[in-house]
Amino acid sequence: MRLYNTASRRKEIFTPQNIKQVTMYCCGPTVYNFAHIGNLRTYIFEDLLARTIRLQYPLKHVMNVTDVGHLVSDADDGEDKMEVGAAREGKSAWDIAKFYEAKFWQDYDSLHCTRPNVVCHATDHIAEMIALVKTLEEKGFTYRTSDGIYYDTSKFPRYDALVGHARISGLQEGARVEKSDEKRNPTDFALWKFSPKDKKRQMEWDSPWGVGFPGWHIECSSMAMKYLGHTLDIHCGGVDHITIHHTNEVAQSEAATGQKYVNYWVHGEFLILRSGKMSKSGGTFVTVDVLKEKGYEPLVYRYLCLGAHYRTQLEFSYESMDTATKSLANLRKLACACAEQAGQTVQETEKSRAWKDKFTAAMQDDLNAPKALAVTWEVVRSDELTAAEKVDFLRFADTILAIDLFKQPTQDKVEIPADVAALLQQRKEARSAKNWAKSDELRNAILAAGYVVKDTPQGQEITKK
Ligand code: AMP
Ligand code: ZN
């Protein structure tokens, strides 16, 4: 398998440390609000990666749930997102976390993302985080300010390795350091924040430095290394995490262990709206529930994501959802027809094996899902393969695509106006009377009204033009 590594900025052959268990850590949701479909695009890409790795190796997939410490601002000030959610809804921060996490898994499952082997919550790992900060303190990487314990990025020479020097120096020059800011360097970040003196936080813990809560970055380092060891094979997330969150994870983990933290950094590009960024805080976000309310099956969204490579931006629109709905329905129709024709005779042949290999090669080439999907279409349309061979291929392809290829397409939920329904009824009668001329005339009238009628063994089928 080849994977694009953000750290080297090129595609590399993927070589795990131990072929008996590949290790992968994915940054999980901050559970203070619904996940939007942009967040879920990232989880779909990570799921494709997990499924593709499992074709070759056993995988240990770990994901955290950020239920404390993710501040509204990346500059280590502003409120904790969990406490913002609690104030917004008049619930406790703990209840907010519970509610939105449950909702997250519902959405995650509805998109057929495979559950990680380990799901770990920040609030259950405070002791590990304190231990990691202590190690950093002992090694001289920390300093104290009036609001917390900070990491001194000037002590870690490779600080800009992940993101590239130009972008970090841009960040340094661009950062406005307020007079009151006690940070030594603009890129320094909080490892442990003290609870404010004038306000009681809902989530806070004792520590050797004072009552407070952990920084967001230390969460991921602590939990990733607890479950996967000092060096992970793969660490994933969205591209927005490269400059700060993941850069800081590298700095604190490598400073603490003296070992390389991650061998392959794999980042997914954003889902965007024509009007710009989809963001939770900006309120411009679409959720799986919104899609369902509009009549879309969640897997249509998965299909849409499969059509764009994970390293390219994908612009979301309802027009593209409509196109994806039709394509998925057509693909399923063809798959179901093959299954009906093949009956019980399905087994692998040299030909079906060759197409499976072609599909696998696409996925193993830096997760080229659009190509794998194109291979799938080629197979269903091919004259060279028998129905049984196609089914053998499709069963395999669906272990990766996970779009329910053999689901009987439900009759498209077409709202038929009364006049069109009357024409349909007349046409049915004309056909029973074998009046083909009248039947064709009515077909044209239905078409003129904006609907396409098809004759199937089950009777007339109607779709929108
Ligand atoms: P959060 O819940 O905000 O911590 O984000 C969860 C995941 O979604 C992270 O891996 C982010 O990088 C990713 N993410 C955030 N916004 C988008 C977006 N618009 N498109 C794709 N991924 C995103
Ligand atoms: Zn993280």
Tab-separated table of C-alpha atoms and ligand atoms in Angstrom:
chain	number	residue	atom	x	y	z
A	1	MET	CA	0.000	0.000	0.000
A	2	ARG	CA	1.128	3.537	-0.697
A	3	LEU	CA	0.062	6.452	1.472
A	4	TYR	CA	0.656	10.174	1.216
A	5	ASN	CA	2.569	11.199	4.325
A	6	THR	CA	2.060	14.821	5.370
A	7	ALA	CA	5.426	14.717	7.135
A	8	SER	CA	7.425	13.936	3.967
A	9	ARG	CA	4.923	15.533	1.568
A	10	ARG	CA	4.986	12.527	-0.738
A	11	LYS	CA	3.421	9.149	-1.281
A	12	GLU	CA	5.375	6.454	0.506
A	13	ILE	CA	5.216	2.672	0.602
A	14	PHE	CA	3.461	1.817	3.836
A	15	THR	CA	5.623	-0.412	6.039
A	16	PRO	CA	4.180	-1.234	9.449
A	17	GLN	CA	6.413	-1.713	12.469
A	18	ASN	CA	4.774	-5.047	13.197
A	19	ILE	CA	2.827	-6.911	10.528
A	20	LYS	CA	0.852	-8.663	13.245
A	21	GLN	CA	-0.733	-5.368	14.299
A	22	VAL	CA	-0.856	-2.043	12.521
A	23	THR	CA	-1.514	0.840	14.897
A	24	MET	CA	-3.685	3.807	13.966
A	25	TYR	CA	-4.910	6.761	16.022
A	26	CYS	CA	-7.655	9.095	14.826
A	27	CYS	CA	-8.608	12.362	16.480
A	28	GLY	CA	-12.197	11.960	17.549
A	29	PRO	CA	-15.095	14.350	17.979
A	30	THR	CA	-15.365	17.250	20.394
A	31	VAL	CA	-18.766	16.397	21.820
A	32	TYR	CA	-20.285	19.801	22.502
A	33	ASN	CA	-22.552	19.898	19.468
A	34	PHE	CA	-23.733	17.688	16.610
A	35	ALA	CA	-21.066	16.418	14.227
A	36	HIS	CA	-21.504	18.059	10.836
A	37	ILE	CA	-21.109	16.179	7.593
A	38	GLY	CA	-17.663	17.777	7.136
A	39	ASN	CA	-16.450	16.092	10.324
A	40	LEU	CA	-18.060	12.905	9.089
A	41	ARG	CA	-16.249	13.110	5.755
A	42	THR	CA	-13.047	12.775	7.765
A	43	TYR	CA	-14.386	9.702	9.612
A	44	ILE	CA	-15.463	8.141	6.298
A	45	PHE	CA	-11.946	8.559	4.898
A	46	GLU	CA	-10.470	7.076	8.081
A	47	ASP	CA	-12.889	4.168	7.789
A	48	LEU	CA	-11.776	3.557	4.194
A	49	LEU	CA	-8.202	3.534	5.422
A	50	ALA	CA	-9.042	1.091	8.233
A	51	ARG	CA	-10.906	-1.253	5.883
A	52	THR	CA	-8.113	-1.134	3.294
A	53	ILE	CA	-5.408	-1.860	5.871
A	54	ARG	CA	-7.436	-4.813	7.146
A	55	LEU	CA	-7.248	-6.421	3.700
A	56	GLN	CA	-3.573	-6.965	4.498
A	57	TYR	CA	-2.970	-6.695	8.245
A	58	PRO	CA	-4.747	-6.868	11.610
A	59	LEU	CA	-5.357	-3.309	12.774
A	60	LYS	CA	-5.699	-1.645	16.164
A	61	HIS	CA	-7.730	1.508	15.581
A	62	VAL	CA	-7.967	3.951	18.478
A	63	MET	CA	-10.156	7.038	18.634
A	64	ASN	CA	-10.525	9.564	21.412
A	65	VAL	CA	-13.579	11.499	22.446
A	66	THR	CA	-12.734	15.077	23.424
A	67	ASP	CA	-15.031	15.748	26.340
A	68	VAL	CA	-12.906	18.418	28.034
A	69	GLY	CA	-10.188	20.962	27.290
A	70	HIS	CA	-10.852	21.979	23.667
A	71	LEU	CA	-10.985	25.748	23.897
A	72	VAL	CA	-12.912	27.992	21.562
A	73	SER	CA	-9.669	29.641	20.474
A	74	ASP	CA	-6.532	27.839	19.326
A	75	ALA	CA	-4.517	30.508	21.149
A	76	ASP	CA	-5.212	28.844	24.513
A	77	ASP	CA	-7.746	31.331	25.648
A	78	GLY	CA	-11.487	31.565	25.463
A	79	GLU	CA	-13.882	29.145	27.032
A	80	ASP	CA	-13.886	25.370	26.975
A	81	LYS	CA	-16.247	24.213	24.207
A	82	MET	CA	-17.917	21.785	26.605
A	83	GLU	CA	-18.770	24.576	29.030
A	84	VAL	CA	-20.053	26.697	26.121
A	85	GLY	CA	-22.370	23.823	25.131
A	86	ALA	CA	-23.541	23.482	28.742
A	87	ALA	CA	-24.362	27.208	29.019
A	88	ARG	CA	-26.132	27.163	25.649
A	89	GLU	CA	-28.443	24.315	26.608
A	90	GLY	CA	-28.773	24.767	30.352
A	91	LYS	CA	-27.372	21.288	31.031
A	92	SER	CA	-24.246	20.110	32.810
A	93	ALA	CA	-21.066	19.752	30.742
A	94	TRP	CA	-21.170	16.018	31.548
A	95	ASP	CA	-24.698	15.663	30.178
A	96	ILE	CA	-23.759	17.618	27.060
A	97	ALA	CA	-20.858	15.228	26.444
A	98	LYS	CA	-23.041	12.167	26.943
A	99	PHE	CA	-25.804	13.415	24.685
A	100	TYR	CA	-23.634	14.516	21.763
A	101	GLU	CA	-21.400	11.478	21.958
A	102	ALA	CA	-24.415	9.153	21.661
A	103	LYS	CA	-25.605	11.188	18.701
A	104	PHE	CA	-22.144	11.050	17.156
A	105	TRP	CA	-22.071	7.244	17.196
A	106	GLN	CA	-25.532	7.100	15.664
A	107	ASP	CA	-24.367	9.251	12.742
A	108	TYR	CA	-21.079	7.355	12.497
A	109	ASP	CA	-22.895	4.002	12.314
A	110	SER	CA	-25.435	5.286	9.814
A	111	LEU	CA	-22.541	6.023	7.439
A	112	HIS	CA	-21.179	2.499	7.935
A	113	CYS	CA	-17.957	3.658	9.538
A	114	THR	CA	-16.400	0.759	11.443
A	115	ARG	CA	-16.229	1.284	15.188
A	116	PRO	CA	-12.655	1.711	16.462
A	117	ASN	CA	-11.152	-1.089	18.569
A	118	VAL	CA	-10.614	1.379	21.412
A	119	VAL	CA	-12.644	4.496	22.146
A	120	CYS	CA	-11.084	6.553	24.924
A	121	HIS	CA	-12.456	9.595	26.712
A	122	ALA	CA	-10.251	12.481	27.773
A	123	THR	CA	-11.984	12.729	31.150
A	124	ASP	CA	-11.014	9.100	31.925
A	125	HIS	CA	-7.312	9.746	31.318
A	126	ILE	CA	-6.484	12.780	33.436
A	127	ALA	CA	-3.878	10.828	35.433
A	128	GLU	CA	-2.015	9.837	32.249
A	129	MET	CA	-2.036	13.440	31.052
A	130	ILE	CA	-0.675	14.723	34.365
A	131	ALA	CA	2.073	12.091	34.209
A	132	LEU	CA	3.052	13.210	30.700
A	133	VAL	CA	3.162	16.884	31.728
A	134	LYS	CA	5.340	15.895	34.711
A	135	THR	CA	7.793	14.131	32.410
A	136	LEU	CA	7.953	17.230	30.222
A	137	GLU	CA	8.504	19.357	33.316
A	138	GLU	CA	11.345	17.113	34.507
A	139	LYS	CA	12.978	17.358	31.084
A	140	GLY	CA	12.793	21.153	31.157
A	141	PHE	CA	10.212	21.748	28.417
A	142	THR	CA	7.627	23.585	30.509
A	143	TYR	CA	7.123	26.915	32.255
A	144	ARG	CA	4.434	28.370	34.424
A	145	THR	CA	2.288	31.432	33.716
A	146	SER	CA	-0.554	32.869	35.759
A	147	ASP	CA	-3.073	30.734	33.872
A	148	GLY	CA	-1.336	27.427	33.346
A	149	ILE	CA	1.651	25.240	32.535
A	150	TYR	CA	2.959	25.861	29.040
A	151	TYR	CA	5.201	24.022	26.589
A	152	ASP	CA	8.212	26.015	25.435
A	153	THR	CA	8.372	25.322	21.697
A	154	SER	CA	11.782	26.989	21.357
A	155	LYS	CA	13.260	24.035	23.280
A	156	PHE	CA	12.142	21.564	20.613
A	157	PRO	CA	14.214	22.184	17.479
A	158	ARG	CA	12.068	20.094	15.123
A	159	TYR	CA	8.891	21.987	16.039
A	160	ASP	CA	8.040	22.936	12.437
A	161	ALA	CA	8.891	19.535	10.894
A	162	LEU	CA	5.332	18.398	10.238
A	163	VAL	CA	4.009	21.553	8.742
A	164	GLY	CA	7.069	23.038	7.062
A	165	HIS	CA	9.102	26.024	8.171
A	166	ALA	CA	7.389	28.600	5.958
A	167	ARG	CA	3.973	28.039	7.452
A	168	ILE	CA	5.112	28.038	11.068
A	169	SER	CA	7.183	31.177	10.626
A	170	GLY	CA	4.112	32.740	9.015
A	171	LEU	CA	2.205	31.798	12.111
A	172	GLN	CA	4.859	33.317	14.347
A	173	GLU	CA	4.945	36.588	12.485
A	174	GLY	CA	1.202	36.690	12.116
A	175	ALA	CA	0.448	35.946	15.738
A	176	ARG	CA	-0.412	39.020	17.718
A	177	VAL	CA	1.020	38.589	21.151
A	178	GLU	CA	-0.973	40.676	23.556
A	179	LYS	CA	0.952	42.636	26.167
A	180	SER	CA	-0.600	40.605	28.930
A	181	ASP	CA	0.376	37.379	27.230
A	182	GLU	CA	2.950	35.609	29.305
A	183	LYS	CA	3.803	33.127	26.594
A	184	ARG	CA	7.498	33.067	25.724
A	185	ASN	CA	6.872	32.227	22.064
A	186	PRO	CA	3.698	32.683	20.001
A	187	THR	CA	3.596	28.965	19.230
A	188	ASP	CA	3.834	27.858	22.887
A	189	PHE	CA	0.736	26.043	24.080
A	190	ALA	CA	-0.989	25.070	27.300
A	191	LEU	CA	-0.419	21.611	28.766
A	192	TRP	CA	-2.467	22.275	31.896
A	193	LYS	CA	-4.779	25.228	32.451
A	194	PHE	CA	-5.771	26.521	35.881
A	195	SER	CA	-9.430	26.937	36.667
A	196	PRO	CA	-10.342	30.646	36.621
A	197	LYS	CA	-10.277	32.244	40.069
A	198	ASP	CA	-13.570	34.059	39.623
A	199	LYS	CA	-15.603	31.161	38.227
A	200	LYS	CA	-16.211	27.532	39.154
A	201	ARG	CA	-15.658	25.167	36.263
A	202	GLN	CA	-17.856	22.092	35.973
A	203	MET	CA	-14.947	19.924	34.853
A	204	GLU	CA	-11.762	20.328	36.879
A	205	TRP	CA	-9.198	18.159	38.621
A	206	ASP	CA	-6.398	18.424	41.168
A	207	SER	CA	-2.870	18.395	39.823
A	208	PRO	CA	0.642	19.053	41.163
A	209	TRP	CA	0.323	22.576	39.702
A	210	GLY	CA	-3.147	23.487	40.926
A	211	VAL	CA	-6.775	22.716	40.192
A	212	GLY	CA	-7.570	22.883	36.507
A	213	PHE	CA	-7.965	20.897	33.317
A	214	PRO	CA	-5.727	19.475	30.590
A	215	GLY	CA	-4.868	21.154	27.286
A	216	TRP	CA	-6.470	19.608	24.234
A	217	HIS	CA	-3.189	18.494	22.602
A	218	ILE	CA	-1.908	16.570	25.625
A	219	GLU	CA	-5.078	14.492	25.524
A	220	CYS	CA	-4.306	12.928	22.200
A	221	SER	CA	-0.614	12.304	22.946
A	222	SER	CA	-1.411	10.631	26.278
A	223	MET	CA	-4.139	8.388	24.993
A	224	ALA	CA	-2.456	7.518	21.696
A	225	MET	CA	0.742	6.433	23.488
A	226	LYS	CA	-1.148	4.641	26.264
A	227	TYR	CA	-2.972	2.389	23.804
A	228	LEU	CA	-0.496	2.189	20.929
A	229	GLY	CA	3.012	2.730	22.336
A	230	HIS	CA	5.502	5.536	21.795
A	231	THR	CA	5.582	5.217	18.005
A	232	LEU	CA	2.339	4.889	16.045
A	233	ASP	CA	2.206	3.580	12.510
A	234	ILE	CA	-0.510	6.007	11.435
A	235	HIS	CA	-2.117	9.118	12.868
A	236	CYS	CA	-5.087	10.671	11.070
A	237	GLY	CA	-7.245	13.754	11.220
A	238	GLY	CA	-8.520	16.611	9.114
A	239	VAL	CA	-6.062	19.034	7.469
A	240	ASP	CA	-7.011	21.782	9.924
A	241	HIS	CA	-5.163	19.869	12.639
A	242	ILE	CA	-1.768	19.899	10.915
A	243	THR	CA	-0.508	23.319	11.941
A	244	ILE	CA	-1.393	23.386	15.609
A	245	HIS	CA	-2.899	20.265	17.125
A	246	HIS	CA	-0.732	17.647	15.437
A	247	THR	CA	2.385	19.804	15.440
A	248	ASN	CA	1.944	20.180	19.194
A	249	GLU	CA	1.298	16.482	19.646
A	250	VAL	CA	4.627	15.714	17.961
A	251	ALA	CA	6.469	18.287	20.071
A	252	GLN	CA	5.215	17.061	23.420
A	253	SER	CA	5.326	13.304	22.633
A	254	GLU	CA	8.811	13.287	21.126
A	255	ALA	CA	10.191	15.574	23.821
A	256	ALA	CA	8.835	13.204	26.466
A	257	THR	CA	9.889	9.856	24.948
A	258	GLY	CA	12.879	10.779	22.786
A	259	GLN	CA	11.335	8.587	20.095
A	260	LYS	CA	9.572	9.241	16.816
A	261	TYR	CA	5.868	9.715	17.527
A	262	VAL	CA	4.231	8.891	14.168
A	263	ASN	CA	5.539	7.148	11.052
A	264	TYR	CA	2.726	8.165	8.677
A	265	TRP	CA	0.633	11.299	9.102
A	266	VAL	CA	-2.485	11.017	6.963
A	267	HIS	CA	-4.811	14.013	6.648
A	268	GLY	CA	-8.163	14.375	4.946
A	269	GLU	CA	-9.174	17.523	3.062
A	270	PHE	CA	-12.236	19.536	3.944
A	271	LEU	CA	-15.804	19.371	2.854
A	272	ILE	CA	-16.741	22.903	1.909
A	273	LEU	CA	-19.867	24.813	1.061
A	274	ARG	CA	-20.115	27.128	-1.910
A	275	SER	CA	-20.460	29.894	0.636
A	276	GLY	CA	-17.254	28.849	2.405
A	277	LYS	CA	-16.301	26.752	5.390
A	278	MET	CA	-18.670	24.418	7.169
A	279	SER	CA	-18.189	25.122	10.842
A	280	LYS	CA	-19.832	24.164	14.093
A	281	SER	CA	-19.182	27.469	15.767
A	282	GLY	CA	-20.404	29.478	12.767
A	283	GLY	CA	-23.709	27.599	12.810
A	284	THR	CA	-23.437	26.873	9.060
A	285	PHE	CA	-23.511	23.170	9.246
A	286	VAL	CA	-25.404	20.287	7.767
A	287	THR	CA	-25.886	17.169	9.863
A	288	VAL	CA	-26.915	13.619	8.998
A	289	ASP	CA	-30.314	14.402	10.540
A	290	VAL	CA	-30.752	17.333	8.170
A	291	LEU	CA	-29.983	15.031	5.238
A	292	LYS	CA	-32.501	12.490	6.524
A	293	GLU	CA	-35.156	15.167	6.988
A	294	LYS	CA	-34.649	16.104	3.357
A	295	GLY	CA	-35.260	12.496	2.344
A	296	TYR	CA	-31.676	11.357	1.704
A	297	GLU	CA	-30.393	8.010	2.896
A	298	PRO	CA	-27.136	8.587	4.871
A	299	LEU	CA	-25.297	6.127	2.615
A	300	VAL	CA	-25.892	8.472	-0.312
A	301	TYR	CA	-23.560	10.867	1.489
A	302	ARG	CA	-20.989	8.089	1.848
A	303	TYR	CA	-21.330	7.423	-1.890
A	304	LEU	CA	-20.797	11.129	-2.576
A	305	CYS	CA	-17.610	11.100	-0.485
A	306	LEU	CA	-16.311	8.011	-2.284
A	307	GLY	CA	-16.435	9.953	-5.527
A	308	ALA	CA	-13.811	12.485	-4.388
A	309	HIS	CA	-10.263	11.620	-3.376
A	310	TYR	CA	-9.706	12.247	0.336
A	311	ARG	CA	-6.905	14.734	-0.385
A	312	THR	CA	-9.082	17.015	-2.507
A	313	GLN	CA	-11.660	19.439	-1.206
A	314	LEU	CA	-15.220	18.396	-1.815
A	315	GLU	CA	-17.878	20.991	-2.335
A	316	PHE	CA	-21.195	19.947	-0.884
A	317	SER	CA	-24.468	20.732	-2.627
A	318	TYR	CA	-27.915	19.215	-2.698
A	319	GLU	CA	-27.609	18.906	-6.490
A	320	SER	CA	-24.641	16.583	-5.998
A	321	MET	CA	-26.638	14.657	-3.383
A	322	ASP	CA	-29.428	14.218	-5.958
A	323	THR	CA	-26.951	12.931	-8.532
A	324	ALA	CA	-25.434	10.575	-5.939
A	325	THR	CA	-28.917	9.316	-5.030
A	326	LYS	CA	-29.594	8.367	-8.641
A	327	SER	CA	-26.166	6.791	-9.176
A	328	LEU	CA	-26.361	4.692	-6.028
A	329	ALA	CA	-29.885	3.548	-6.907
A	330	ASN	CA	-28.722	2.541	-10.396
A	331	LEU	CA	-25.696	0.710	-9.060
A	332	ARG	CA	-27.852	-1.192	-6.579
A	333	LYS	CA	-30.392	-2.019	-9.259
A	334	LEU	CA	-27.666	-3.546	-11.417
A	335	ALA	CA	-26.163	-5.384	-8.424
A	336	CYS	CA	-29.544	-6.798	-7.401
A	337	ALA	CA	-30.275	-7.891	-10.955
A	338	CYS	CA	-26.940	-9.773	-11.028
A	339	ALA	CA	-27.703	-11.401	-7.692
A	340	GLU	CA	-31.111	-12.524	-8.913
A	341	GLN	CA	-29.628	-13.951	-12.077
A	342	ALA	CA	-26.664	-15.618	-10.376
A	343	GLY	CA	-28.680	-17.404	-7.711
A	344	GLN	CA	-26.536	-19.760	-5.640
A	345	THR	CA	-23.750	-20.199	-8.175
A	346	VAL	CA	-21.382	-17.494	-6.930
A	347	GLN	CA	-17.712	-18.315	-6.545
A	348	GLU	CA	-14.424	-16.687	-7.324
A	349	THR	CA	-13.045	-17.180	-10.823
A	350	GLU	CA	-9.849	-16.003	-12.397
A	351	LYS	CA	-11.730	-13.115	-13.966
A	352	SER	CA	-13.502	-11.958	-10.818
A	353	ARG	CA	-10.198	-12.262	-8.926
A	354	ALA	CA	-8.487	-10.032	-11.503
A	355	TRP	CA	-11.134	-7.316	-11.059
A	356	LYS	CA	-10.903	-7.573	-7.282
A	357	ASP	CA	-7.154	-7.074	-7.603
A	358	LYS	CA	-7.742	-4.003	-9.744
A	359	PHE	CA	-10.117	-2.613	-7.107
A	360	THR	CA	-7.658	-3.366	-4.291
A	361	ALA	CA	-4.788	-1.783	-6.217
A	362	ALA	CA	-6.804	1.440	-6.501
A	363	MET	CA	-7.543	1.504	-2.768
A	364	GLN	CA	-3.956	0.650	-1.927
A	365	ASP	CA	-2.755	3.529	-4.065
A	366	ASP	CA	-3.296	6.203	-1.409
A	367	LEU	CA	-6.987	5.282	-1.070
A	368	ASN	CA	-8.075	6.064	-4.599
A	369	ALA	CA	-11.762	5.476	-3.873
A	370	PRO	CA	-12.977	7.318	-7.010
A	371	LYS	CA	-10.970	4.848	-9.101
A	372	ALA	CA	-12.236	1.869	-7.078
A	373	LEU	CA	-15.773	3.105	-7.637
A	374	ALA	CA	-15.083	3.465	-11.373
A	375	VAL	CA	-13.808	-0.138	-11.425
A	376	THR	CA	-17.058	-1.188	-9.741
A	377	TRP	CA	-19.115	0.545	-12.410
A	378	GLU	CA	-16.989	-1.063	-15.128
A	379	VAL	CA	-17.705	-4.484	-13.657
A	380	VAL	CA	-21.477	-4.078	-13.433
A	381	ARG	CA	-21.625	-2.822	-17.014
A	382	SER	CA	-19.208	-5.383	-18.416
A	383	ASP	CA	-20.244	-7.929	-21.053
A	384	GLU	CA	-17.265	-10.117	-20.236
A	385	LEU	CA	-18.253	-11.238	-16.761
A	386	THR	CA	-21.085	-13.560	-15.839
A	387	ALA	CA	-23.682	-12.423	-13.311
A	388	ALA	CA	-22.104	-14.772	-10.765
A	389	GLU	CA	-18.652	-13.298	-11.345
A	390	LYS	CA	-20.054	-9.808	-10.949
A	391	VAL	CA	-21.710	-10.756	-7.670
A	392	ASP	CA	-18.461	-12.252	-6.408
A	393	PHE	CA	-16.689	-8.986	-7.206
A	394	LEU	CA	-19.445	-6.785	-5.776
A	395	ARG	CA	-19.572	-8.659	-2.465
A	396	PHE	CA	-15.874	-8.009	-2.099
A	397	ALA	CA	-16.064	-4.358	-3.218
A	398	ASP	CA	-18.807	-3.695	-0.693
A	399	THR	CA	-16.581	-4.795	2.185
A	400	ILE	CA	-14.676	-1.569	1.459
A	401	LEU	CA	-17.249	0.730	-0.129
A	402	ALA	CA	-19.882	-0.285	2.458
A	403	ILE	CA	-22.804	1.226	0.585
A	404	ASP	CA	-25.219	-1.749	0.759
A	405	LEU	CA	-24.779	-2.673	-2.879
A	406	PHE	CA	-27.328	-5.469	-2.650
A	407	LYS	CA	-30.023	-3.392	-1.028
A	408	GLN	CA	-33.152	-3.528	-3.159
A	409	PRO	CA	-33.586	0.051	-4.297
A	410	THR	CA	-36.768	1.282	-2.691
A	411	GLN	CA	-39.192	2.764	-5.138
A	412	ASP	CA	-37.962	6.322	-5.431
A	413	LYS	CA	-40.107	8.373	-3.174
A	414	VAL	CA	-41.719	10.246	-6.020
A	415	GLU	CA	-44.620	12.419	-5.053
A	416	ILE	CA	-46.971	11.884	-7.979
A	417	PRO	CA	-49.442	14.682	-8.647
A	418	ALA	CA	-53.066	13.587	-9.042
A	419	ASP	CA	-53.208	14.322	-12.787
A	420	VAL	CA	-50.115	12.210	-13.441
A	421	ALA	CA	-51.512	9.406	-11.253
A	422	ALA	CA	-54.682	9.493	-13.390
A	423	LEU	CA	-52.605	9.220	-16.590
A	424	LEU	CA	-50.751	6.277	-15.085
A	425	GLN	CA	-54.009	4.526	-14.270
A	426	GLN	CA	-55.309	5.114	-17.826
A	427	ARG	CA	-52.073	3.759	-19.217
A	428	LYS	CA	-52.350	0.661	-17.064
A	429	GLU	CA	-55.812	0.067	-18.452
A	430	ALA	CA	-54.665	0.715	-22.035
A	431	ARG	CA	-51.891	-1.856	-21.612
A	432	SER	CA	-54.294	-4.435	-20.184
A	433	ALA	CA	-56.416	-3.869	-23.262
A	434	LYS	CA	-53.246	-4.249	-25.403
A	435	ASN	CA	-53.877	-0.774	-26.835
A	436	TRP	CA	-50.202	-0.010	-27.429
A	437	ALA	CA	-50.799	3.183	-29.400
A	438	LYS	CA	-52.800	4.647	-26.524
A	439	SER	CA	-50.171	3.412	-24.048
A	440	ASP	CA	-47.415	5.256	-25.961
A	441	GLU	CA	-49.526	8.368	-26.212
A	442	LEU	CA	-50.021	8.322	-22.439
A	443	ARG	CA	-46.312	7.725	-21.864
A	444	ASN	CA	-45.625	10.933	-23.822
A	445	ALA	CA	-48.241	12.834	-21.840
A	446	ILE	CA	-46.609	11.640	-18.594
A	447	LEU	CA	-43.201	12.657	-19.935
A	448	ALA	CA	-44.537	16.101	-20.816
A	449	ALA	CA	-45.700	16.395	-17.198
A	450	GLY	CA	-42.103	15.747	-16.048
A	451	TYR	CA	-42.117	12.014	-15.250
A	452	VAL	CA	-40.586	8.961	-16.906
A	453	VAL	CA	-42.545	5.737	-16.899
A	454	LYS	CA	-40.902	2.354	-17.385
A	455	ASP	CA	-42.518	-1.064	-17.743
A	456	THR	CA	-41.081	-3.749	-15.483
A	457	PRO	CA	-42.251	-7.271	-14.623
A	458	GLN	CA	-43.705	-5.691	-11.460
A	459	GLY	CA	-45.716	-3.145	-13.436
A	460	GLN	CA	-45.204	0.518	-14.270
A	461	GLU	CA	-42.326	2.301	-12.527
A	462	ILE	CA	-42.257	6.055	-12.393
A	463	THR	CA	-39.348	8.422	-11.755
A	464	LYS	CA	-38.864	12.153	-12.080
A	465	LYS	CA	-37.395	13.300	-15.395
B	1	AMP	P1	-13.866	18.294	15.900
B	1	AMP	O1	-15.078	17.546	16.388
B	1	AMP	O2	-14.136	19.725	15.600
B	1	AMP	O3	-12.686	18.117	16.811
B	1	AMP	O4	-13.476	17.664	14.489
B	1	AMP	C1	-13.512	16.294	14.209
B	1	AMP	C2	-12.784	15.973	12.923
B	1	AMP	O5	-13.401	16.616	11.803
B	1	AMP	C3	-11.337	16.439	12.895
B	1	AMP	O6	-10.526	15.408	12.341
B	1	AMP	C4	-11.350	17.661	12.006
B	1	AMP	O7	-10.116	17.854	11.367
B	1	AMP	C5	-12.417	17.278	11.008
B	1	AMP	N1	-13.111	18.393	10.318
B	1	AMP	C6	-13.560	19.565	10.840
B	1	AMP	N2	-14.195	20.296	9.893
B	1	AMP	C7	-14.162	19.585	8.738
B	1	AMP	C8	-14.649	19.790	7.390
B	1	AMP	N3	-15.336	20.864	7.038
B	1	AMP	N4	-14.410	18.824	6.472
B	1	AMP	C9	-13.733	17.696	6.799
B	1	AMP	N5	-13.259	17.433	8.051
B	1	AMP	C10	-13.467	18.363	9.006
B	2	ZN	ZN	-6.274	14.868	18.465
